[in-house]
Tab-separated table of C-alpha atoms and ligand atoms in Angstrom:
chain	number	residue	atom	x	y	z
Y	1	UNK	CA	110.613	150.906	110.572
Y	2	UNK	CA	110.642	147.045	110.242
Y	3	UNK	CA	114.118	147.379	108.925
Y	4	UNK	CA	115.712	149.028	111.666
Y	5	UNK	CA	113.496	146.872	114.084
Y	6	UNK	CA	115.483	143.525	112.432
Y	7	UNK	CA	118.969	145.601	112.197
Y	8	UNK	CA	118.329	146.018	116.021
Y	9	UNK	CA	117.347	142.615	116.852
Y	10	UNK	CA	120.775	141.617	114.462
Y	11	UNK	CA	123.130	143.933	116.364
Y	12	UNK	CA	121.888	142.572	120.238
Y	13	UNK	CA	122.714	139.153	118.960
Y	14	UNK	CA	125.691	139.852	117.450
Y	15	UNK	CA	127.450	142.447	119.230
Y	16	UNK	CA	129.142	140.577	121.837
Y	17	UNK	CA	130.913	138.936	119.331
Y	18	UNK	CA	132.348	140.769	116.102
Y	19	UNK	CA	135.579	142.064	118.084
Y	20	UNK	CA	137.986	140.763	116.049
Y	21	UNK	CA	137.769	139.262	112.695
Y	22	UNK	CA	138.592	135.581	113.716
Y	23	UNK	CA	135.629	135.867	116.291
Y	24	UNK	CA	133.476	137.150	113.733
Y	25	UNK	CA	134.250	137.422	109.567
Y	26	UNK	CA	130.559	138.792	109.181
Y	27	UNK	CA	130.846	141.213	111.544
Y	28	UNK	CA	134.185	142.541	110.141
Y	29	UNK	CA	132.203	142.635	106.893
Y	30	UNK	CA	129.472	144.083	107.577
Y	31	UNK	CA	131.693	147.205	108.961
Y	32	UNK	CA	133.811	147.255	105.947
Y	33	UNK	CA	130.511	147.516	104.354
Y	34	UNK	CA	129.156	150.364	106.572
Y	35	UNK	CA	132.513	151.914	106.471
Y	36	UNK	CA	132.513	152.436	102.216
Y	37	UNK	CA	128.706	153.446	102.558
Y	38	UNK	CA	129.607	156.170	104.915
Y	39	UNK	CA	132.013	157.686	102.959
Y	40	UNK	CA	130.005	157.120	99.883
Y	41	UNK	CA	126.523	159.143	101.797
Y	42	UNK	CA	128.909	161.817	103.335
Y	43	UNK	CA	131.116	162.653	100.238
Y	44	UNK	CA	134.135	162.031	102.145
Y	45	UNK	CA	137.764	161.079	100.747
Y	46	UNK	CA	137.521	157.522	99.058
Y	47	UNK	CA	139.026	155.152	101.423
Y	48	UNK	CA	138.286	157.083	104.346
Y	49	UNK	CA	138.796	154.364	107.350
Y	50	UNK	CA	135.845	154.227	109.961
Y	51	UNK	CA	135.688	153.514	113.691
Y	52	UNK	CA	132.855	152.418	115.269
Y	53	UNK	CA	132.132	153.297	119.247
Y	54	UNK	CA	129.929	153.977	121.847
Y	55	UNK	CA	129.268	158.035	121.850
Y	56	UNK	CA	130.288	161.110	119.418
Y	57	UNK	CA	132.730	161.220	123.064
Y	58	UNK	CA	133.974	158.958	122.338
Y	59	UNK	CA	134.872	159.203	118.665
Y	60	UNK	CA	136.187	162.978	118.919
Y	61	UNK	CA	138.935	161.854	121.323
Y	62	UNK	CA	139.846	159.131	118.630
Y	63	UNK	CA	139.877	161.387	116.182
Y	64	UNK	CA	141.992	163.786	118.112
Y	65	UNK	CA	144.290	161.180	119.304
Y	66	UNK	CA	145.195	160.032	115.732
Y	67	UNK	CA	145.332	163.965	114.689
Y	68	UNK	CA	147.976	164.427	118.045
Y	69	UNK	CA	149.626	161.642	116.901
Y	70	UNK	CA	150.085	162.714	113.365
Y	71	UNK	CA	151.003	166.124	113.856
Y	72	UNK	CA	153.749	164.963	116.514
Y	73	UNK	CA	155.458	162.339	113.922
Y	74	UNK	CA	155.577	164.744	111.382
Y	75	UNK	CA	157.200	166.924	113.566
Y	76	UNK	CA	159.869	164.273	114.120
Y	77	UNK	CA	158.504	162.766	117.600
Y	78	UNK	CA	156.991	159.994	118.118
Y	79	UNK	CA	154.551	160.034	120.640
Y	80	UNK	CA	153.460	156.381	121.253
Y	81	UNK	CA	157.655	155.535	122.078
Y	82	UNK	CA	158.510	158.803	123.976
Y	83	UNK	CA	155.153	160.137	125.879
Y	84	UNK	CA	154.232	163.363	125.878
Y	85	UNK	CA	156.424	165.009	128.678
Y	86	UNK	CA	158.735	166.364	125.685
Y	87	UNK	CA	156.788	166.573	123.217
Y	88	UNK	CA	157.165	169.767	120.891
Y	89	UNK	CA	154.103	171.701	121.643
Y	90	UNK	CA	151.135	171.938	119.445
Y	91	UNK	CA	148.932	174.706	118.670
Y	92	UNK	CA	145.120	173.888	119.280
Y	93	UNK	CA	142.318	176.014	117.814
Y	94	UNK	CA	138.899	175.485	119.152
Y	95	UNK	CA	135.680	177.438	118.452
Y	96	UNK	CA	134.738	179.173	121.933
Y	97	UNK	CA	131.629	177.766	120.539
Y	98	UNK	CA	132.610	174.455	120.540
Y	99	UNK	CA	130.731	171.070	122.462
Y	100	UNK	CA	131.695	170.374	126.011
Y	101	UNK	CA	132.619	167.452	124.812
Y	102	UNK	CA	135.622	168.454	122.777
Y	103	UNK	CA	137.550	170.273	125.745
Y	104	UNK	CA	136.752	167.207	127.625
Y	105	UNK	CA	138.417	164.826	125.181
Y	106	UNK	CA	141.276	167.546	124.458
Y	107	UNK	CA	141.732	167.445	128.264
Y	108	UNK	CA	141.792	163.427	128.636
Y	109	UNK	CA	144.381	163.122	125.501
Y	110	UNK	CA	146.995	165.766	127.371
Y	111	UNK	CA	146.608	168.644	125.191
Y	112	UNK	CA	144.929	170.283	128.415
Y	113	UNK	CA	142.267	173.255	128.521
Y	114	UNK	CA	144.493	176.344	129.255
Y	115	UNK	CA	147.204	176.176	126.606
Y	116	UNK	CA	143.845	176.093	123.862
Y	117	UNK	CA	143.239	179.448	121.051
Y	118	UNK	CA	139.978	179.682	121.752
Y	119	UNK	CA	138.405	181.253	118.326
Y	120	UNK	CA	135.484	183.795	118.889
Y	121	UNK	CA	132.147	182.573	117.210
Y	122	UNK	CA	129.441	184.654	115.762
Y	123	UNK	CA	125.661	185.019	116.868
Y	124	UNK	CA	125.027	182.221	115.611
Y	125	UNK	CA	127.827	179.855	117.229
Y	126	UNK	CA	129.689	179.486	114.246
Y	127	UNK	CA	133.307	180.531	114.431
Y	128	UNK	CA	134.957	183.575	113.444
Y	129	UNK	CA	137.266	182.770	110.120
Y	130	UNK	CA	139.015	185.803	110.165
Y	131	UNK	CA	139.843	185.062	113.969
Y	132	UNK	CA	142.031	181.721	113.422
Y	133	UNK	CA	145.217	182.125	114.245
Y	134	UNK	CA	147.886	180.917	111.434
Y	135	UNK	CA	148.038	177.942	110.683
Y	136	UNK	CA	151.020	175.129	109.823
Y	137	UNK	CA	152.083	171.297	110.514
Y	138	UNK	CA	151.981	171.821	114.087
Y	139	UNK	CA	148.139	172.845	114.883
Y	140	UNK	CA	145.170	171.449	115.262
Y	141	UNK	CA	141.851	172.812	113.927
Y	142	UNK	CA	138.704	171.834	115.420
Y	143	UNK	CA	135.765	172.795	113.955
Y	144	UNK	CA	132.014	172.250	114.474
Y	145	UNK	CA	129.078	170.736	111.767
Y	146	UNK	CA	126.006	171.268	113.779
Y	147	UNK	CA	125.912	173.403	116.575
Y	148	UNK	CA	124.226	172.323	119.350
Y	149	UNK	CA	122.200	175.650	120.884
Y	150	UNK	CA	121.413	176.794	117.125
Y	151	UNK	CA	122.214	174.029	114.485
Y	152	UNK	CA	124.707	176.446	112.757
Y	153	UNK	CA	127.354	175.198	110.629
Y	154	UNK	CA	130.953	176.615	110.751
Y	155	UNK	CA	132.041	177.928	107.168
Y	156	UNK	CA	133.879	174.783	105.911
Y	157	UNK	CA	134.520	176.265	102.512
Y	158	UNK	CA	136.470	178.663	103.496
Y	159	UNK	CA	138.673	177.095	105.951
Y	160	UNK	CA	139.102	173.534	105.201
Y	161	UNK	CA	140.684	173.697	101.646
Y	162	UNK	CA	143.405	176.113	103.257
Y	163	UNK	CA	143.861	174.335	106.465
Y	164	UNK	CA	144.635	171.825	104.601
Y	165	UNK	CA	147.117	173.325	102.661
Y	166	UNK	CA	149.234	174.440	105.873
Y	167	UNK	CA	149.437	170.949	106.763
Y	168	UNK	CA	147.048	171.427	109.951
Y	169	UNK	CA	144.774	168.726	111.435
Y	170	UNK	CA	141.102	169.747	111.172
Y	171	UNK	CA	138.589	168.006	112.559
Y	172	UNK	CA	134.762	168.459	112.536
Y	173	UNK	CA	132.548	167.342	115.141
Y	174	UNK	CA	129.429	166.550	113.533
Y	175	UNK	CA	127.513	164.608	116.249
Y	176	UNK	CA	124.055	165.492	114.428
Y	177	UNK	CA	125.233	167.448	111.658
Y	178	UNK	CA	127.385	165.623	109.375
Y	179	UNK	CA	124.460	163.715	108.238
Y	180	UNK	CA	123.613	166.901	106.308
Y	181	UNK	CA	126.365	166.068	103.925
Y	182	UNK	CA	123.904	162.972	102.722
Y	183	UNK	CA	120.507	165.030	102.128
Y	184	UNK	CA	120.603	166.545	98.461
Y	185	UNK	CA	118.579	170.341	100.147
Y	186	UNK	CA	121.234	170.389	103.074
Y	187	UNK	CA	124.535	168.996	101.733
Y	188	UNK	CA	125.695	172.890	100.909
Y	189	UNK	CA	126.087	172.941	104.973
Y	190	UNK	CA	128.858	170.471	104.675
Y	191	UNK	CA	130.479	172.074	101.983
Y	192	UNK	CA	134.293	171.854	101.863
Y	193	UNK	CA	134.233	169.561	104.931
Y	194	UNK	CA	135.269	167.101	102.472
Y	195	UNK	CA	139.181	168.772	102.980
Y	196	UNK	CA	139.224	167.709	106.502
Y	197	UNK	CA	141.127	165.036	108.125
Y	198	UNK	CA	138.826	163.488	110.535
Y	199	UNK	CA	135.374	163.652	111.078
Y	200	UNK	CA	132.970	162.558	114.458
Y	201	UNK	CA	129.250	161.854	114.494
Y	202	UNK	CA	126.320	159.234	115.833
Y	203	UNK	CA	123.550	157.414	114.870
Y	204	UNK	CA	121.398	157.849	118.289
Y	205	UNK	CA	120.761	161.869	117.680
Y	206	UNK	CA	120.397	162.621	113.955
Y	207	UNK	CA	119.306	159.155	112.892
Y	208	UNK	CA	117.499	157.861	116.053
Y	209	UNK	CA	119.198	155.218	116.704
Y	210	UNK	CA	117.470	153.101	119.642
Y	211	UNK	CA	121.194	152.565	121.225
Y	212	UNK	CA	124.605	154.507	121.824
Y	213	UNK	CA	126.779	154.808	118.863
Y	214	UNK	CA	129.426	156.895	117.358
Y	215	UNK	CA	131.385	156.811	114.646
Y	216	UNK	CA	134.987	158.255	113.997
Y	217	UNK	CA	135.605	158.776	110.348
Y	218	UNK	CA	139.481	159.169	109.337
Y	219	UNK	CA	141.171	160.356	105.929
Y	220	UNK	CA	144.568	158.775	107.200
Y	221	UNK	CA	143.841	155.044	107.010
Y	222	UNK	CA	147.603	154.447	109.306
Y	223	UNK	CA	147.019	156.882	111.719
A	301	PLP	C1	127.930	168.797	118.717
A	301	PLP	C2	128.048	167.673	119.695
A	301	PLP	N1	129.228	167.037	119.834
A	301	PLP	C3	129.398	166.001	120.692
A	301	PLP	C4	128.355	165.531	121.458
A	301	PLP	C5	128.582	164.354	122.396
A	301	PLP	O1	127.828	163.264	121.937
A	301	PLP	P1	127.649	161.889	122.766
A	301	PLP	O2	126.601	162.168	123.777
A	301	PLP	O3	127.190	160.889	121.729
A	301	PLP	O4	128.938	161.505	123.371
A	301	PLP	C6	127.098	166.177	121.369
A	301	PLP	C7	125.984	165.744	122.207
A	301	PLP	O5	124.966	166.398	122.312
A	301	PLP	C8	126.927	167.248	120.446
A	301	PLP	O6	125.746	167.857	120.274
């Protein structure tokens, strides 16, 4: 498309340079921009905050940074100050069906692989609601839009909403699939999502973007 040939030639020239707002106010801009629209296409939370970075890799370990993070302030600690060696521990729920990539990133952040709940999934890779464990304001939820060996998408509508309610961190890894939530015959996939707290996708699967990209979408702006 002659559009996304110009936005390409745009981003090699400017992407050395919109770091920072002083290096850059158009580049700031333009993400504040993207950053509404996205929220806007996916039917998120209004004023959900957006990061952009190289790799859906990269975004899910934001996104369960900030959700570690969370959880551990409003369990009193504060993680940033005191590290994690005493940390009070945190329950972490993970589809057995979930991407590589998400026990990679729960590795790097220090929640390890062992400690994990791993949630049985059905045939179809989506996971078993009746399987998670209770939740409360010490657990994190990790959930899947778009599986990657069938496309499947975990039951948002009934999880999210009560999740939420318990005061748990869910987040959905939507590499491909969150776009779903901005096509009118698929946005029932997405359903519910909308009760998470953070969200990860890209532009370079789903969208096909010619370069690495990922985006980390957030419901708490601070965290
Ligand atoms: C569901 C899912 N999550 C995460 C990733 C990791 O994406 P990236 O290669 O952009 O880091 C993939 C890649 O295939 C994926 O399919």
């Amino acid at each position: 498309m002659p559009s996304s040939l110009c936005a390409k030639w745009l981003a090699d020239a400017w992407d050395q340079n919109p770091a920072m707002f002083v290096m850059s106010p158009i580049g700031a801009k333009m993400e504040e921009v993207c950053e509404k629209w996205l929220a806007e296409l996916l039917h998120l939370p209004q004023g959900t905050a957006a990061g952009f970075v190289s790799g859906s890799s990269t975004a899910i370990n934001c996104a369960l940074l900030a959700g570690r993070n969370y959880l551990l302030k409003n369990l009193g600690y504060n993680v940033s100050a005191s590290g994690l060696n005493n940390a009070p521990k945190l329950k972490v729920a993970v589809s057995e069906g979930a991407h590589s990539t998400v026990f990679k990133a729960l590795s790097i952040i220090g929640l390890g692989q062992d400690n994990l709940i791993k949630v049985p999934m059905d045939e179809q890779g989506r996971i078993r609601s009746d399987m998670i464990p209770p939740l409360d304001n010490g657990t994190l939820l990790i959930l899947q839009a778009g599986n990657v060996n069938s496309g499947a998408f975990d039951d948002f509508k009934s999880i999210c909403r009560k999740a939420s309610e318990a005061g748990a961190w869910v987040h959905v890894d939507g590499a491909f699939g969150l776009w779903a939530a901005a096509c009118d015959e698929l946005a029932y996939l997405t359903e519910g999502m909308e009760y998470a707290d953070s969200w990860s996708m890209d532009a370079h699967k789903t969208l096909n973007a010619p370069y690495d990209n990922g985006i980390v979408l957030c419901r708490h702006r601070g965290s």
